[in-house]
CSV table of C-alpha atoms in Angstrom, one decimal:
chain,number,residue,atom,x,y,z
K,1,MET,CA,-14.3,-14.8,-1.5
K,2,LYS,CA,-11.5,-13.4,-3.5
K,3,TRP,CA,-9.9,-10.2,-2.3
K,4,ALA,CA,-7.6,-7.8,-4.1
K,5,ILE,CA,-5.5,-5.7,-1.8
K,6,LEU,CA,-3.7,-2.6,-3.2
K,7,SER,CA,-1.4,-0.2,-1.4
K,8,ASP,CA,0.9,2.8,-2.0
K,9,VAL,CA,-0.3,4.1,-5.4
K,10,HIS,CA,1.4,7.4,-4.7
K,11,GLY,CA,-0.1,9.4,-7.6
K,12,ASN,CA,1.2,7.0,-10.2
K,13,LEU,CA,-1.6,6.8,-12.7
K,14,GLU,CA,0.2,4.6,-15.2
K,15,ALA,CA,0.8,1.9,-12.6
K,16,LEU,CA,-2.7,2.1,-11.3
K,17,ARG,CA,-4.3,1.8,-14.7
K,18,ALA,CA,-2.1,-1.3,-15.4
K,19,VAL,CA,-3.3,-2.9,-12.2
K,20,LEU,CA,-6.9,-2.0,-13.2
K,21,ARG,CA,-6.5,-4.0,-16.4
K,22,ASP,CA,-5.0,-6.9,-14.5
K,23,LEU,CA,-7.9,-6.9,-12.0
K,24,GLN,CA,-10.3,-7.4,-14.8
K,25,ALA,CA,-8.8,-10.8,-15.4
K,26,GLU,CA,-8.7,-11.6,-11.6
K,27,ASN,CA,-12.3,-10.5,-11.0
K,28,PRO,CA,-12.1,-10.1,-7.2
K,29,GLN,CA,-15.3,-9.8,-5.2
K,30,ARG,CA,-13.8,-7.3,-2.8
K,31,ILE,CA,-11.0,-4.6,-3.3
K,32,ALA,CA,-9.3,-3.0,-0.4
K,33,PHE,CA,-6.8,-0.1,-0.5
K,34,LEU,CA,-4.2,0.2,2.3
K,35,GLY,CA,-3.4,3.9,1.9
K,36,ASP,CA,-1.0,6.4,0.4
K,37,ALA,CA,-3.0,7.2,-2.7
K,38,VAL,CA,-0.9,10.4,-3.0
K,39,GLY,CA,2.6,11.7,-2.6
K,40,TYR,CA,5.6,11.3,-4.9
K,41,GLY,CA,3.7,11.0,-8.2
K,42,ALA,CA,2.2,13.6,-10.5
K,43,ASP,CA,-1.5,12.5,-10.7
K,44,PRO,CA,-3.0,12.6,-7.2
K,45,ASN,CA,-6.5,13.7,-8.1
K,46,GLU,CA,-6.7,11.2,-11.0
K,47,CYS,CA,-5.6,8.3,-8.8
K,48,LEU,CA,-8.0,9.2,-6.0
K,49,ALA,CA,-10.9,9.4,-8.4
K,50,ILE,CA,-10.2,5.9,-9.6
K,51,LEU,CA,-9.6,4.5,-6.1
K,52,ARG,CA,-12.9,6.0,-4.8
K,53,ASP,CA,-14.8,4.2,-7.5
K,54,LEU,CA,-12.8,1.0,-7.5
K,55,THR,CA,-12.4,0.0,-3.8
K,56,ASP,CA,-14.9,-1.2,-1.3
K,57,TRP,CA,-13.0,0.9,1.3
K,58,CYS,CA,-9.7,2.4,2.1
K,59,VAL,CA,-7.5,3.1,5.1
K,60,ALA,CA,-5.3,6.2,5.3
K,61,GLY,CA,-1.6,6.3,4.8
K,62,ASN,CA,0.9,8.8,6.2
K,63,HIS,CA,1.2,10.6,2.9
K,64,ASP,CA,-2.6,10.9,2.7
K,65,TYR,CA,-2.8,12.4,6.1
K,66,GLY,CA,0.2,14.5,5.4
K,67,ALA,CA,-1.4,16.0,2.3
K,68,VAL,CA,-4.4,17.2,4.4
K,69,GLY,CA,-2.5,18.3,7.5
K,70,LEU,CA,-3.5,15.4,9.7
K,71,THR,CA,0.1,14.2,10.4
K,72,ASP,CA,3.3,16.0,10.8
K,73,ILE,CA,5.5,15.9,7.7
K,74,GLU,CA,8.7,17.3,9.3
K,75,ALA,CA,10.0,13.8,9.7
K,76,PHE,CA,9.5,13.1,6.0
K,77,ASN,CA,12.7,13.0,3.9
K,78,PRO,CA,13.2,16.2,1.7
K,79,ALA,CA,11.9,14.6,-1.5
K,80,ALA,CA,8.8,13.2,0.2
K,81,ARG,CA,8.1,16.5,2.0
K,82,SER,CA,8.5,18.5,-1.2
K,83,ALA,CA,6.1,16.1,-3.0
K,84,ILE,CA,3.5,16.5,-0.2
K,85,LEU,CA,3.7,20.3,-0.3
K,86,TRP,CA,3.2,20.1,-4.1
K,87,THR,CA,0.3,17.7,-3.7
K,88,ARG,CA,-1.4,20.0,-1.1
K,89,GLN,CA,-1.6,22.8,-3.6
K,90,ARG,CA,-3.3,20.5,-6.2
K,91,LEU,CA,-5.7,18.3,-4.4
K,92,SER,CA,-9.4,19.1,-5.0
K,93,ALA,CA,-11.5,20.1,-2.1
K,94,GLU,CA,-13.5,16.9,-2.6
K,95,HIS,CA,-10.5,14.7,-2.4
K,96,GLN,CA,-9.1,16.6,0.6
K,97,ALA,CA,-12.4,15.9,2.4
K,98,TYR,CA,-12.3,12.2,1.3
K,99,LEU,CA,-8.8,11.7,2.7
K,100,ARG,CA,-9.7,13.3,6.0
K,101,ARG,CA,-12.6,10.8,6.4
K,102,GLN,CA,-10.3,7.8,6.1
K,103,VAL,CA,-9.6,5.7,9.2
K,104,LEU,CA,-6.3,4.0,10.1
K,105,LEU,CA,-7.5,0.5,10.8
K,106,ARG,CA,-10.3,-1.7,9.4
K,107,ARG,CA,-11.4,-5.2,10.3
K,108,ASP,CA,-13.5,-7.6,8.3
K,109,GLY,CA,-14.2,-11.0,9.9
K,110,ASP,CA,-10.8,-12.7,10.5
K,111,LEU,CA,-8.9,-10.0,8.5
K,112,ALA,CA,-7.3,-6.7,9.6
K,113,PHE,CA,-6.1,-3.9,7.3
K,114,ALA,CA,-3.7,-1.1,8.1
K,115,HIS,CA,-1.3,1.0,6.2
K,116,ALA,CA,1.7,0.7,8.5
K,117,THR,CA,1.2,-1.7,11.4
K,118,PRO,CA,-1.9,-3.0,13.3
K,119,ASN,CA,-0.3,-1.7,16.5
K,120,GLN,CA,-0.4,2.0,16.9
K,121,PRO,CA,-1.1,2.6,13.2
K,122,GLU,CA,-1.0,6.4,13.8
K,123,GLU,CA,2.7,6.2,14.5
K,124,TRP,CA,3.5,4.9,11.0
K,125,TYR,CA,6.0,2.4,12.2
K,126,TYR,CA,7.8,0.2,9.6
K,127,LEU,CA,7.5,-3.5,10.0
K,128,LEU,CA,10.8,-4.8,8.7
K,129,THR,CA,12.3,-7.0,11.5
K,130,PHE,CA,11.3,-10.1,13.4
K,131,PRO,CA,11.1,-8.2,16.8
K,132,GLU,CA,8.8,-5.6,15.1
K,133,ALA,CA,6.7,-8.4,13.8
K,134,GLU,CA,6.5,-10.1,17.2
K,135,GLU,CA,5.1,-6.9,18.7
K,136,ALA,CA,2.7,-6.4,15.8
K,137,PHE,CA,1.3,-9.9,16.2
K,138,GLN,CA,0.5,-9.2,19.8
K,139,SER,CA,-1.6,-6.2,18.8
K,140,PHE,CA,-4.4,-7.9,16.8
K,141,ASN,CA,-6.6,-11.0,17.2
K,142,GLU,CA,-7.4,-11.7,13.6
K,143,GLY,CA,-5.7,-14.5,11.8
K,144,LEU,CA,-4.4,-12.3,9.0
K,145,ALA,CA,-3.4,-8.7,8.7
K,146,PHE,CA,-2.6,-6.9,5.5
K,147,VAL,CA,-0.2,-3.9,5.5
K,148,GLY,CA,1.8,-1.7,3.1
K,149,HIS,CA,4.0,1.4,3.9
K,150,SER,CA,7.4,-0.1,3.4
K,151,HIS,CA,6.8,-0.8,-0.4
K,152,ARG,CA,8.4,-4.2,0.1
K,153,PRO,CA,6.4,-7.4,-0.2
K,154,MET,CA,6.6,-9.7,2.8
K,155,VAL,CA,4.8,-12.6,4.3
K,156,LEU,CA,5.3,-13.3,8.1
K,157,ALA,CA,3.9,-16.3,9.9
K,158,LYS,CA,3.3,-16.9,13.6
K,159,GLU,CA,2.4,-20.4,14.9
K,160,GLY,CA,1.4,-20.4,18.6
K,161,THR,CA,4.4,-19.5,20.7
K,162,ARG,CA,7.0,-20.2,18.0
K,163,GLU,CA,9.1,-17.4,16.7
K,164,VAL,CA,7.9,-15.4,13.7
K,165,GLU,CA,9.0,-16.9,10.3
K,166,ALA,CA,9.3,-15.3,6.9
K,167,CYS,CA,7.6,-17.1,4.0
K,168,PRO,CA,8.2,-16.5,0.3
K,169,PRO,CA,6.3,-13.3,-0.6
K,170,GLU,CA,5.2,-14.5,-4.1
K,171,GLU,CA,2.7,-17.1,-3.0
K,172,VAL,CA,1.7,-18.9,0.2
K,173,VAL,CA,-1.1,-21.2,1.4
K,174,LEU,CA,-2.0,-20.2,4.9
K,175,LYS,CA,-1.6,-23.0,7.4
K,176,PRO,CA,-4.6,-23.8,9.7
K,177,GLY,CA,-3.9,-22.4,13.2
K,178,ALA,CA,-1.1,-20.0,12.1
K,179,ARG,CA,-1.5,-16.3,11.9
K,180,TYR,CA,0.0,-14.0,9.2
K,181,ILE,CA,1.0,-10.5,8.4
K,182,ILE,CA,1.3,-9.8,4.7
K,183,ASN,CA,2.8,-6.8,3.1
K,184,VAL,CA,1.3,-6.5,-0.4
K,185,GLY,CA,4.0,-4.2,-1.8
K,186,SER,CA,3.4,-1.0,-3.7
K,187,VAL,CA,1.4,-0.2,-6.9
K,188,GLY,CA,3.1,3.1,-7.6
K,189,GLN,CA,6.6,3.0,-6.2
K,190,PRO,CA,8.0,-0.5,-5.5
K,191,ARG,CA,11.2,-0.7,-3.5
K,192,ASP,CA,12.2,-4.3,-3.7
K,193,GLY,CA,14.3,-4.1,-6.9
K,194,HIS,CA,11.3,-4.8,-9.2
K,195,ALA,CA,9.9,-1.9,-11.3
K,196,GLU,CA,6.5,-3.6,-11.9
K,197,ALA,CA,3.5,-2.5,-10.0
K,198,ALA,CA,2.7,-4.9,-7.1
K,199,TYR,CA,-0.5,-5.9,-5.4
K,200,GLY,CA,-2.0,-8.9,-3.7
K,201,ILE,CA,-4.8,-11.4,-4.3
K,202,TYR,CA,-6.2,-13.4,-1.4
K,203,ASP,CA,-8.7,-16.3,-1.8
K,204,ASP,CA,-10.1,-16.9,1.7
K,205,ALA,CA,-11.8,-20.1,0.7
K,206,ARG,CA,-8.6,-21.6,-0.5
K,207,ARG,CA,-6.5,-19.7,2.1
K,208,ARG,CA,-4.1,-18.8,-0.8
K,209,TYR,CA,-2.3,-15.5,-1.2
K,210,VAL,CA,-0.5,-14.5,-4.4
K,211,LEU,CA,1.6,-11.4,-5.1
K,212,LYS,CA,0.9,-10.0,-8.5
K,213,ARG,CA,3.5,-8.0,-10.5
K,214,VAL,CA,2.2,-5.9,-13.4
K,215,PRO,CA,4.4,-4.1,-16.0
K,216,TYR,CA,3.4,-0.5,-16.7
K,217,ASP,CA,4.6,2.5,-18.7
K,218,VAL,CA,7.4,3.6,-16.3
K,219,GLN,CA,8.8,6.1,-18.7
K,220,ALA,CA,5.5,8.0,-18.9
K,221,ALA,CA,5.2,8.1,-15.2
K,222,ARG,CA,8.8,9.4,-14.9
K,223,GLU,CA,8.3,12.1,-17.5
K,224,LYS,CA,5.2,13.4,-15.7
K,225,ILE,CA,7.1,13.7,-12.4
K,226,LEU,CA,9.9,15.6,-14.1
K,227,ARG,CA,7.5,17.9,-16.0
K,228,ALA,CA,5.6,18.7,-12.8
K,229,GLY,CA,8.9,20.0,-11.2
K,230,LEU,CA,8.9,17.3,-8.5
K,231,PRO,CA,12.3,16.0,-7.3
K,232,ALA,CA,14.1,14.2,-10.1
K,233,PHE,CA,15.0,11.3,-7.8
K,234,LEU,CA,11.3,10.4,-7.5
K,235,ALA,CA,11.3,9.8,-11.3
K,236,HIS,CA,14.5,8.0,-11.6
K,237,ARG,CA,13.9,5.5,-8.8
K,238,LEU,CA,10.8,4.1,-10.6
K,239,SER,CA,12.8,2.3,-13.3
K,240,ARG,CA,15.0,0.7,-10.7
K,241,GLY,CA,12.4,-0.3,-8.1
K,242,ILE,CA,14.1,1.4,-5.2
């Protein structure tokens, strides 16, 4: 089965539409979304409408829960907090209810899906270091976990009692007996120096994962953010992938 795994759209309609076009060529059988449909970008309702129709299921991200009052936003940086407050005022009642229904962790056979980490997903921990990865691997039994949250593509492998190793995030064939955590990057606000929208394709029959990067109309997304009165930094960072 071929999976498409998307994460962190963050109200960026232009990026999401570009990924939709790319998905037509990929033709996956299942589509999962790892959370943060909203926040930062200017089209939260439009993105949610697409994701609801597109995906087989979603998990919630911290911005999703923040937008409907299910997680504390005081720890958010000022730009993120400002965007969440803006989003709260504009989300439709239907989309508010939809976000409240989303869970934090899903499992499907030998796959696990979370926004932040499989361990304590409600704490919204970032998974950026090897010690953090070691702890995360101990928290789930599946062979492969997909995550987002950091907006940075990453592939981490764990073989038996060996230390966690990093693999090239662009493409990997999973080794028999090894376990993996894969960060699929961000559709709507990449932070790894690439401006293109990012998402992942996983073929479980071939045990092959590929990171897809898709160009989109960054300028249009930037202009929408500025016209909406959202913090200018949220617009400017898109063209730099930071």
